[in-house]
Amino acid sequence: MAAHLKKRVYEEFSKVVQIPHEEAPAKKLRLSKPSKSAALHVDLCKATNSTEALQYLLQFARKPVEAESVEGVIRILLEHYYKETDSSVRLKIASLLGLLSKTNGFSPDCIVDDAINTLSNEKSHQVLAQLLDTLLVIGAQLPESPAVRLRLVDVAYKHLSDTYFGVRNKCLQLLGCLGLVDTPLSKDGEGPGSSQGGARDVQSIISNYFADQDPRVRTAALKAMLQLHERGMKIHQIIYEQACRLLSDDYEQVRSAAVQMVWVLSQLYPESIVPIPSSNEEIRLVDDAFGKISHMVSDGSWMVRVQAAKTLGSMLQVSPHFLEQTLDKKLMSDLRRKRTAHERAKELFASGEFSSGRKWADDAPKEKLDTNTVNLIASGACGAFVHGLEDEMFEVRIAAVEALCQLARSSPSFAEKCLDFLVDMFNDEIEEVRLQSIHVLREISTHITLREDQLDTVLAVLEDSSRDIREALHELLCYTNVSTKECIQLALLELLKNLNKYPTDRNSVWKCLKFLGSRHPTLVLPLVPELLSTHPYFDTPEPDMDDPAYIAVLVLVFNAAKSCPTMPALFSDHTFRHYAYLRDSLSHLVPPLRLPGRKQVYSLDSVDSSSGSGSVESAQLFLQQSLDRVSTIQNLETPGAQDLLNFTIRDLRRLGELQTELAGAADFCATYLRCQLLLMKALQEKLWNMAVPLCLKQNVTATAAAQQILEETYKLEFLYSGLESRQVATIHHVRLQAKALQLILTARTRQRLDLLSSSCEKFLQEVESFRRLFPSELPHFQDSFVEKLLDVMPRLLSCKPAELVKILQTTLRQSGLLQLRLPQQIHRATATIIEPTGESDNPLRFTSGLVVALDIDATLEHVQDPQSTIKVQILYPDGQSHVIHPKPGDFRKPGPNRHRLITQVYLSHTAWTEPSHVEVRLLLAYSSSSPPSKLGWSDSIDGLPPTEPAVEGTIPFSKPVKVLIMPKPARR
C-alpha cells in the first residue's frame, strides 16, 4: 500500500516540462582583408639593412592600397622614415607618401603636419626635393583648403635659398601651382624675404629667380610664372623686359620657356608702348614681341625654332608692316627710322666737313644707318618665315607653314603676299610638308586667285606617286579661283594626264572638275567648242561614253552650264543625249539643267531640287504621324494590325529613299516596326493553343523569327549613331522580348530539366541587367513587358522553370506595343565601295598557292571608331570566307563624320578550271557587353549567375562587289 501511495505521489507531483528549442542566432561572417599597414610594418621590421628595406618598399609600391588603409600605411612609413639612416630609403618613402596621397577616396589633410615636420631635420637635398614634391601633390588634392595652401607656400618660401637646384625647382613649382598674388607689385616689396602687411607677392619672388645661376632653376621660374597665368592670374607687365633678356640665354630650355612667356605678355598687353633700346622710338608691345619671337626662328636649337614658328601663328594683333617683314630678308624702309634732310644738313654742318672734289659724289647726301640701334625690328628677325620655310628640319618647315596659314586666314593682304612661298613648298622633299602645304592653301583659298605660273607649279604635284598628295591637290583645286581661261585649260589637261596615269583617281578627278566648272562658268564658256570638238558647219564624230576623260570634260562643261544659260546653245545633239545618260548614272556630279526645247524631259529634277526645307518639314511630320498611327494598333485585330505595320514599314522605307536628311530616322523606325511585326506573327493564337507535335513547322518559324529579331536589335543599336538613352532602352526591351520567346520555344521542345533551369537563370539575369542599366527610363515603360516582369520578380526567383515559362508566355502575349519616341538627330552608318567597281570582265590571274593584291577604296559615313570596327570580308565561290582587319593607317578622315578606307587585301586559292567571282564587302564589328554589377553582397540576387560574356558579331553594311579572279595551276 505504501509503495502504491508513493507511486501515486510521484505521478501527481512529478512533471516533465519540455522547453521548446530556441534556435541560436546565426553568426554573421564578416570578411576582413589583411591589414596592409600591419603587413608593411612586419616587412620593414624584418629588414636587416637598408637594401632589404628598399626591396620591401619597391614590392609594396606595386600593390594597390584601399582608401581606408592609406592613413595607417602612411603612419607606418613615417615611423620608419624617422628611424632610417639611409637617404635612398627615405627618398623612396617620400615618393610613396606622394603616391598614396593620390589614392581615390583619401583626403590627405590629416598628414599635412607630419609631411611638413619631416622637412625640418632632413639633410639630404634629394630627399628634401622629393618631400616638397609630395607637399605639391597634397596641395593639389586639397584645392578647397586655403589654410593648407598658405602653409605649403610658406614652406616653399623658407627653402628657396637652398643650394641644391632640385629643391629650388620644387619650391618654384609649388609657388606656381599653389601661390596667390596677394598684393600688387611695388619696388619696395621685391625679393623673397619682403613683406607688405604680412603678405608677399609671388610674382616678384619668382621673377627674382629668372637670373639664377643654374639654367634649370631659370626654366622652373619661367614655368612657374606660366602656371600662374594658366590659373587665371594676370602677369605684371614689368616681367616683359626680364623675359626678353632670357631669349638670348645659353640654355635652350630657358629660351623655349622665354618664348612662351613673351607671347603670354603680348596677349595680355598688346597695345602697351615699350621703348626701343638705344633709341627714342617707341612701338606697341605686341609688335616688339613679334619681332623678338621672329628672331628666335633662326635659333640654334630646332626645338626652339619650332616653338617660335608655332607661336608666331597665334599673334593675330600684330601690325601689317611687321607681318610683311617676315617674308623679306632685307629690312624694309617702313621699319627703319629715317632722319629728315634738315637733320642730316645740321649734322654735316656740325662736323665741319666739306667736299674736297677729289672723290666723285662724296658730298652726295647719305643716310648712314646703324642697323643695330635704329631699326624698329631686329635684323635677324627679317624674313622669319623665309628662314622657317627653308629650315633643314622638316618639323620647323611644317610649323612655319601652319603659322602662315593662321596669319593668312585673318589677313587677306598677307595671304596674297605669302602665296608664292606656300606654292614653292609644294616641291619640298618631305611628303608630310607637301601635304600640309596643300591643306594650308586650301584653307586660305577664299582670299587668293592663282596666276598661271603659280598654277603650273601647283599642277606639277599631280605627278606625285602618293595618292594622299594627289587627292589633297584635287580638293585644293575644287576651292581655288584662277584668273584666265588658259588656267582652266591648263588645269584640265593636267587632270586628264593624271587620270590617264592613275586610273584609280577617277572619282576624285571628276569631283574636282565639277567644282572647277561651277566656280568658273565664264572662263569655261569660250572653251566649249574646243572641249566638245564641235564645228559650225561639219558634223563631228560622237565620242565614246566609256572614256573617263570624255566624261571628265562633260562634267566640267555641264557644271559650268548651270550658271551660264547661253552655253547649251553650243551643244550638239549627242551632247544632250550624253547629258541625259550622265544625269541618271552620275547624278551627284551632273547638275539639273533647263535645256532649250527639252523642259518636259529635263526640268523635273530642278523642280524636285527647288522644293527646299518645306519638304523636309512635311516629311518629318509624316514620319511622326506614321508612328502615332501605329500606336493605335492595340485596338485592332491581329490581321488588321499586321497589315497596318506592313504598310507603315513600306511608307517609311520609301520616305528614307526620297528624303536623304531623314533616311537614318526613317530606316530606324522601319526596322523597329519590323521587329514588332515579327514578334506579333510569332505570338499568333493558333501556335500556342496546339500541342507541340502538331505545330512543328510553326514552331520552327517562330524560332527563326526570334533569332531575326535579335539580329535586328543589334543593327538598331550599333548601326545607328545619335541614339538617346530612351531609344537604347527600347531596343534592349525588344531584345528581352525576343529572348523570352526563345526561352518559351526552348521549353516546348527541350526535355532536359537542367538545361532549362540554366536558361531561366540567364534570362532572369538579363531582366536584372535591364533594371540596372536603365533605372531612369523605367517610368516610361508603363504596362510594358519588362514592367510586368519586374512586378512579379520575387515570384519568378522562387518558382520552378516550368511555372516561370508559363508566366513568361502569359506576360509576353498580354504586353502591348511599346511606342517608339522619334529620334532627333540619328544617322545610319553606311559604306560605299568605290574600288573595285565590279564592272571588269578581265579576271585577275595569279598562280595558285600564291597571292594577288586587290585594292580596296571605300567611303564610310557616320561610323564610330572605324579603326577598330571596320573589317573586309572576302567570300569565295566554294563558301570559304576570309575576314581582314585593315591597319589603322589605312583610314583617312576627309571631313566630319566621313572616313576613307584605302587598303589592299590579298587573295589566294587553289587552282580553278575557269574564272569565277569572289564577293567583297565591308563588315561592322560590334561587341554587346553589360557593365559589371554595382550591387553589394547584401543587395545581390540569390541564385543568379554572373553577367554573361559579351556578344560579339558583325553586321554587313555595304553592297557586295563581285571581282572576277582566276587562280592558275603552278607550272612544273
XYZ file of C-alpha atoms in Angstrom, residues 154-681:
528
model
C 55.355 79.401 -46.562
C 57.351 76.153 -46.615
C 58.357 76.904 -50.200
C 59.496 80.417 -49.211
C 61.761 79.020 -46.492
C 63.537 76.565 -48.780
C 64.014 78.837 -51.810
C 67.512 79.676 -50.606
C 68.652 76.061 -50.695
C 71.907 75.429 -52.547
C 70.597 72.415 -54.461
C 68.881 73.226 -57.759
C 66.298 70.445 -57.350
C 64.977 71.944 -54.111
C 64.693 75.401 -55.661
C 62.917 73.869 -58.672
C 60.321 72.168 -56.499
C 59.809 75.314 -54.427
C 59.186 77.377 -57.557
C 56.852 74.706 -58.920
C 54.958 74.725 -55.626
C 54.653 78.519 -55.750
C 53.390 78.365 -59.323
C 50.735 75.758 -58.549
C 49.617 76.970 -55.111
C 50.765 80.588 -54.740
C 48.418 83.565 -54.711
C 49.023 87.165 -55.786
C 48.273 88.913 -52.519
C 49.453 92.461 -53.256
C 50.340 94.478 -56.348
C 53.970 94.636 -57.346
C 55.969 97.557 -55.955
C 59.618 98.438 -55.824
C 59.711 98.250 -52.058
C 58.469 94.708 -51.896
C 60.693 92.763 -54.243
C 62.601 89.687 -53.142
C 61.759 86.500 -51.345
C 62.028 87.988 -47.920
C 59.987 91.113 -48.401
C 56.551 91.531 -46.934
C 53.854 94.150 -47.128
C 51.422 93.901 -44.324
C 52.323 90.255 -43.823
C 51.745 89.323 -47.453
C 54.277 88.610 -50.178
C 53.991 88.941 -53.947
C 54.504 85.558 -55.550
C 55.298 87.028 -58.971
C 58.110 89.251 -57.716
C 59.614 86.349 -55.799
C 59.505 84.018 -58.797
C 60.902 86.708 -61.134
C 63.972 87.081 -58.921
C 64.989 83.588 -59.958
C 64.967 84.473 -63.675
C 68.630 85.345 -63.118
C 69.561 82.240 -61.123
C 72.969 80.764 -61.856
C 71.505 77.345 -62.701
C 69.636 77.163 -66.040
C 67.280 74.511 -64.682
C 66.122 76.921 -61.979
C 65.638 79.691 -64.539
C 63.489 77.306 -66.580
C 61.486 76.338 -63.484
C 60.937 80.011 -62.643
C 59.552 80.738 -66.112
C 57.310 77.677 -65.999
C 56.048 78.671 -62.529
C 55.115 82.097 -63.888
C 53.309 80.462 -66.808
C 51.495 78.239 -64.313
C 50.269 81.331 -62.504
C 48.934 82.618 -65.827
C 47.143 79.327 -66.570
C 45.469 79.558 -63.159
C 43.945 82.913 -64.141
C 46.398 85.374 -62.598
C 47.418 88.393 -64.637
C 51.165 88.588 -65.055
C 52.716 92.015 -64.382
C 53.996 93.896 -67.402
C 57.323 94.527 -65.684
C 58.144 90.851 -66.296
C 58.341 91.526 -70.074
C 61.811 93.083 -70.001
C 63.240 90.215 -67.962
C 61.654 87.619 -70.264
C 63.141 89.341 -73.336
C 66.616 89.125 -71.821
C 66.143 85.394 -71.340
C 65.572 84.974 -75.096
C 69.360 85.132 -75.500
C 70.087 82.612 -72.738
C 72.665 79.894 -73.401
C 70.293 77.121 -72.352
C 67.669 76.054 -74.903
C 65.024 75.115 -72.332
C 65.243 78.617 -70.894
C 64.873 80.185 -74.348
C 61.905 77.927 -75.112
C 60.100 78.922 -71.894
C 61.018 82.576 -72.501
C 59.358 82.483 -75.937
C 56.157 81.273 -74.295
C 56.430 83.946 -71.597
C 56.907 86.749 -74.137
C 53.891 85.502 -76.097
C 51.694 85.467 -72.969
C 52.617 89.069 -72.136
C 51.999 90.165 -75.735
C 48.460 88.804 -75.457
C 47.873 90.484 -72.084
C 49.236 93.925 -73.003
C 49.143 94.176 -76.814
C 48.635 97.945 -77.003
C 51.164 98.942 -74.353
C 54.030 101.123 -75.570
C 57.607 99.959 -74.983
C 60.807 101.842 -75.905
C 63.372 100.614 -78.407
C 66.797 100.255 -76.755
C 69.366 102.964 -77.658
C 66.678 104.978 -79.395
C 63.949 107.484 -78.735
C 61.402 105.409 -80.688
C 58.506 103.546 -79.086
C 56.377 100.748 -80.525
C 53.477 98.557 -79.432
C 54.358 95.675 -77.152
C 52.778 93.098 -79.448
C 54.888 94.345 -82.370
C 58.050 94.281 -80.295
C 57.268 90.767 -79.057
C 56.543 89.666 -82.622
C 59.943 90.923 -83.758
C 61.764 89.226 -80.892
C 59.999 85.888 -81.433
C 60.649 86.188 -85.169
C 64.336 86.441 -84.338
C 64.044 83.100 -82.475
C 63.078 81.355 -85.749
C 66.831 81.476 -86.503
C 67.771 79.964 -83.118
C 70.439 77.286 -82.912
C 68.053 74.728 -81.388
C 65.453 73.254 -83.734
C 63.011 72.760 -80.860
C 63.117 76.489 -80.084
C 62.663 77.251 -83.788
C 59.576 75.021 -83.926
C 58.036 76.692 -80.884
C 58.846 80.178 -82.177
C 57.260 79.411 -85.550
C 54.117 77.995 -83.922
C 53.894 80.998 -81.595
C 54.049 83.482 -84.470
C 50.916 81.967 -85.962
C 48.815 82.934 -82.921
C 49.894 86.624 -82.830
C 46.988 88.000 -84.852
C 47.127 91.559 -83.437
C 50.486 92.457 -84.947
C 50.771 95.427 -87.319
C 50.678 94.674 -91.065
C 54.152 96.103 -91.847
C 55.715 93.909 -89.144
C 53.829 90.960 -90.556
C 55.025 91.581 -94.108
C 58.633 91.973 -92.956
C 58.701 88.267 -92.093
C 58.539 87.495 -95.839
C 61.543 89.651 -96.825
C 65.103 89.061 -95.680
C 66.010 92.695 -96.410
C 64.974 95.318 -93.900
C 62.045 97.270 -95.290
C 62.118 101.063 -95.158
C 58.967 101.090 -93.067
C 60.857 99.532 -90.175
C 63.802 101.975 -90.153
C 63.838 105.364 -88.511
C 64.738 107.911 -91.188
C 66.197 111.351 -90.458
C 64.928 114.385 -92.288
C 67.132 116.414 -94.712
C 67.281 119.215 -92.148
C 68.698 116.808 -89.525
C 71.286 115.497 -91.983
C 72.376 119.041 -93.036
C 72.630 120.081 -89.419
C 74.818 117.057 -88.646
C 77.023 117.785 -91.684
C 77.429 121.451 -90.683
C 78.282 120.485 -87.113
C 81.017 118.129 -88.288
C 82.718 120.934 -90.262
C 83.491 118.708 -93.252
C 83.254 119.956 -96.842
C 83.775 118.301 -100.181
C 87.357 118.334 -101.482
C 86.321 117.477 -105.034
C 88.843 114.654 -105.294
C 86.222 111.914 -104.987
C 83.169 111.688 -107.155
C 79.929 112.480 -105.356
C 81.495 112.441 -101.920
C 79.196 115.271 -100.942
C 76.067 113.413 -102.023
C 73.503 113.026 -99.211
C 73.928 109.733 -97.474
C 71.918 108.030 -94.812
C 74.317 106.197 -92.559
C 72.199 103.795 -90.582
C 73.315 101.622 -87.737
C 71.019 98.619 -88.106
C 71.591 97.567 -84.505
C 70.388 100.836 -82.980
C 67.719 102.482 -85.109
C 65.779 99.523 -86.515
C 62.252 99.005 -85.263
C 62.781 95.241 -85.647
C 65.941 93.200 -85.185
C 67.764 92.482 -88.419
C 67.812 88.788 -87.535
C 64.007 88.800 -87.461
C 63.713 89.915 -91.082
C 62.353 87.149 -93.274
C 61.482 84.941 -90.305
C 59.058 82.828 -92.323
C 61.513 82.624 -95.207
C 64.069 81.199 -92.796
C 61.444 78.869 -91.352
C 60.340 77.573 -94.752
C 63.958 76.942 -95.757
C 64.954 75.280 -92.479
C 66.842 71.988 -92.588
C 64.443 70.348 -90.122
C 61.095 69.412 -91.629
C 59.380 69.964 -88.247
C 60.337 73.638 -88.453
C 59.062 73.877 -92.019
C 55.719 72.318 -91.056
C 55.388 74.713 -88.103
C 56.175 77.690 -90.374
C 53.564 76.560 -92.914
C 50.912 76.197 -90.210
C 51.774 79.629 -88.774
C 51.462 81.196 -92.219
C 48.032 79.607 -92.514
C 46.770 81.075 -89.222
C 48.020 84.569 -90.061
C 46.796 84.469 -93.669
C 43.270 83.466 -92.669
C 42.910 86.695 -90.673
C 44.620 88.966 -93.234
C 43.676 88.722 -96.949
C 46.513 91.044 -97.980
C 49.064 88.880 -96.190
C 47.501 85.777 -97.808
C 48.223 87.198 -101.258
C 51.821 88.020 -100.344
C 52.608 84.597 -98.863
C 51.014 82.707 -101.769
C 54.289 82.318 -103.681
C 56.067 80.934 -100.634
C 53.356 78.358 -99.977
C 53.299 77.278 -103.610
C 57.076 76.777 -103.511
C 56.595 74.383 -100.580
C 54.762 72.022 -102.938
C 58.213 70.932 -104.157
C 59.507 70.011 -100.689
C 61.348 66.708 -100.376
C 59.239 65.527 -97.417
C 55.754 64.255 -98.230
C 54.305 65.468 -94.945
C 55.441 69.024 -95.674
C 53.962 68.922 -99.177
C 50.666 67.585 -97.846
C 50.476 70.239 -95.127
C 51.221 72.993 -97.652
C 48.335 71.795 -99.831
C 45.965 71.746 -96.842
C 47.057 75.251 -95.834
C 46.495 76.644 -99.312
C 43.060 75.004 -99.280
C 42.143 76.830 -96.058
C 43.110 80.281 -97.388
C 41.752 79.671 -100.903
C 38.924 82.179 -100.371
C 41.459 85.035 -100.192
C 43.605 84.175 -103.235
C 43.483 83.831 -107.006
C 46.164 81.726 -108.699
C 48.156 83.115 -111.594
C 49.138 80.883 -114.479
C 52.748 80.439 -113.307
C 51.576 79.573 -109.787
C 49.004 77.134 -111.136
C 51.717 75.470 -113.206
C 53.754 74.841 -110.065
C 50.675 73.537 -108.251
C 49.671 71.161 -111.043
C 53.167 69.663 -111.175
C 52.304 67.896 -107.906
C 49.811 65.717 -109.803
C 52.784 63.628 -110.894
C 53.376 62.630 -107.268
C 53.194 58.915 -106.579
C 51.412 59.449 -103.250
C 47.663 59.062 -103.520
C 47.082 61.291 -100.490
C 49.029 64.125 -102.129
C 47.096 63.861 -105.392
C 43.701 63.731 -103.701
C 44.591 66.656 -101.454
C 45.529 68.641 -104.563
C 42.236 67.717 -106.209
C 40.488 69.013 -103.089
C 42.526 72.236 -103.331
C 41.566 72.791 -106.961
C 37.892 72.396 -106.014
C 38.004 75.611 -103.988
C 40.639 77.642 -105.848
C 39.987 80.645 -108.067
C 42.007 81.020 -111.267
C 42.433 84.159 -113.328
C 42.233 83.224 -117.036
C 40.742 80.676 -119.385
C 44.277 79.457 -120.114
C 44.426 78.402 -116.452
C 41.232 76.366 -116.891
C 42.646 74.723 -119.996
C 45.958 74.003 -118.283
C 44.207 72.519 -115.240
C 42.006 70.315 -117.441
C 44.951 68.981 -119.450
C 46.964 68.148 -116.339
C 43.991 66.466 -114.692
C 43.412 64.349 -117.800
C 47.086 63.336 -117.711
C 46.632 62.406 -114.074
C 43.562 60.364 -114.999
C 45.490 58.530 -117.685
C 48.454 57.786 -115.430
C 46.452 56.915 -112.292
C 43.029 55.487 -113.328
C 42.101 54.938 -109.678
C 41.872 58.737 -109.253
C 38.810 58.794 -111.498
C 36.192 59.802 -108.925
C 38.463 62.374 -107.336
C 39.273 63.991 -110.714
C 35.592 64.090 -111.709
C 34.663 65.739 -108.426
C 37.478 68.284 -108.890
C 36.262 69.207 -112.373
C 32.692 69.534 -111.091
C 33.682 72.313 -108.688
C 36.153 73.836 -111.132
C 33.372 74.258 -113.710
C 30.802 75.586 -111.257
C 33.243 78.230 -109.938
C 34.406 79.487 -113.364
C 31.453 79.357 -115.805
C 32.558 82.466 -117.739
C 36.071 81.086 -118.245
C 34.761 77.703 -119.460
C 32.326 79.263 -121.952
C 34.909 80.249 -124.653
C 36.487 76.794 -124.392
C 33.283 74.797 -125.021
C 33.652 74.366 -128.834
C 37.200 73.156 -128.381
C 36.386 70.901 -125.444
C 33.394 69.259 -127.146
C 35.070 69.220 -130.606
C 32.079 70.877 -132.258
C 32.151 72.659 -135.631
C 29.692 75.254 -137.004
C 29.382 73.530 -140.404
C 30.532 69.930 -140.141
C 29.302 67.042 -138.034
C 31.973 65.665 -135.714
C 32.154 62.023 -134.617
C 30.363 61.117 -131.408
C 32.858 60.412 -128.587
C 32.860 57.170 -126.632
C 30.843 57.400 -123.430
C 33.017 54.733 -121.819
C 36.026 57.058 -121.937
C 36.645 58.517 -118.432
C 38.443 61.507 -119.982
C 35.390 62.441 -122.082
C 33.159 62.088 -119.006
C 35.540 64.408 -117.151
C 35.178 67.059 -119.873
C 31.380 66.739 -119.807
C 31.306 67.108 -116.022
C 33.290 70.336 -116.336
C 31.054 71.716 -119.080
C 27.698 70.725 -117.565
C 28.521 72.243 -114.171
C 29.603 75.464 -115.862
C 26.391 75.472 -117.917
C 24.294 75.563 -114.742
C 25.308 79.220 -114.191
C 25.700 80.125 -117.861
C 22.359 79.929 -119.749
C 23.974 80.684 -123.138
C 26.215 77.623 -123.035
C 23.649 74.884 -124.007
C 23.258 76.576 -127.402
C 26.781 75.355 -128.205
C 25.933 71.709 -127.503
C 25.461 69.177 -130.291
C 22.652 66.617 -130.383
C 24.708 63.781 -128.974
C 25.781 66.061 -126.076
C 22.133 66.306 -124.980
C 21.839 62.518 -125.078
C 25.035 62.171 -123.084
C 23.673 64.645 -120.551
C 20.559 62.503 -120.050
C 22.706 59.405 -119.577
C 25.097 61.061 -117.117
C 22.244 62.706 -115.238
C 20.905 59.229 -114.469
C 24.192 57.402 -113.875
C 26.259 60.183 -112.177
C 23.600 62.405 -110.666
C 25.947 63.521 -107.872
C 28.320 65.019 -110.459
C 25.945 66.371 -113.113
C 23.514 69.137 -112.044
C 19.947 69.542 -113.356
C 19.837 71.906 -116.339
C 16.996 73.758 -118.045
C 17.805 72.855 -121.624
C 16.089 74.677 -124.525
C 13.251 72.702 -126.102
C 13.546 69.871 -123.552
C 11.843 71.260 -120.457
C 9.359 68.426 -120.266
C 12.247 65.928 -120.044
C 14.983 67.653 -118.132
C 13.363 70.225 -115.877
C 11.781 67.766 -113.479
C 14.907 67.472 -111.399
C 15.088 71.209 -110.964
C 11.532 71.210 -109.651
C 12.451 68.488 -107.168
C 15.635 70.276 -106.129
C 13.818 73.565 -105.535
C 11.436 72.059 -103.019
C 13.581 73.413 -100.155
C 13.204 72.913 -96.457
C 9.432 72.727 -96.611
C 9.569 69.196 -97.973
C 11.847 68.152 -95.115
C 9.413 69.544 -92.563
C 6.471 67.821 -94.218
C 8.405 64.555 -94.394
C 9.226 64.831 -90.700
C 5.559 65.467 -89.949
C 4.619 62.401 -91.991
C 7.138 60.326 -90.046
C 5.668 61.443 -86.728
C 2.116 60.792 -87.922
C 3.097 57.278 -89.028
C 4.421 56.485 -85.554
C 1.305 57.952 -83.933
C -0.892 55.825 -86.206
C 0.968 52.674 -85.205
C 0.383 53.466 -81.518
C -3.323 52.678 -82.049
C -2.513 49.095 -83.020
C -3.813 47.814 -79.680
C -7.388 48.478 -80.785
C -7.134 46.358 -83.939
C -7.457 42.652 -84.545
C -4.334 40.686 -85.425
C -4.761 40.670 -89.254
C -5.521 44.388 -89.339
C -2.604 45.179 -87.031
C -0.202 43.229 -89.219
C -1.449 44.985 -92.358
C -1.016 48.375 -90.696
C 2.538 47.520 -89.726
C 3.345 46.293 -93.234
C 2.005 49.472 -94.852
C 3.810 51.712 -92.370
C 7.123 49.911 -92.894
C 6.710 50.286 -96.652
C 5.951 54.012 -96.341
C 8.908 54.664 -94.022
C 11.383 52.913 -96.286
C 10.113 54.868 -99.281
C 10.392 58.067 -97.247
C 14.029 57.271 -96.475
C 14.743 56.883 -100.195
C 13.124 60.229 -101.075
C 14.451 62.349 -98.192
C 18.123 61.745 -97.514
C 18.024 64.076 -94.485
C 15.558 61.739 -92.745
C 16.898 58.472 -94.135
C 18.506 57.455 -90.832
C 15.407 58.154 -88.714
C 13.031 56.540 -91.236
C 15.129 53.383 -91.561
C 15.492 53.164 -87.785
C 11.737 53.362 -87.252
C 11.042 50.899 -90.065
C 13.471 48.337 -88.602
C 11.914 48.720 -85.150
C 8.429 48.161 -86.539
C 9.766 45.162 -88.464
C 10.837 43.622 -85.128
C 7.356 44.234 -83.702
C 5.767 42.639 -86.761
C 7.924 39.523 -86.441
C 7.085 39.291 -82.754
C 3.372 39.611 -83.467
C 3.474 36.830 -86.058
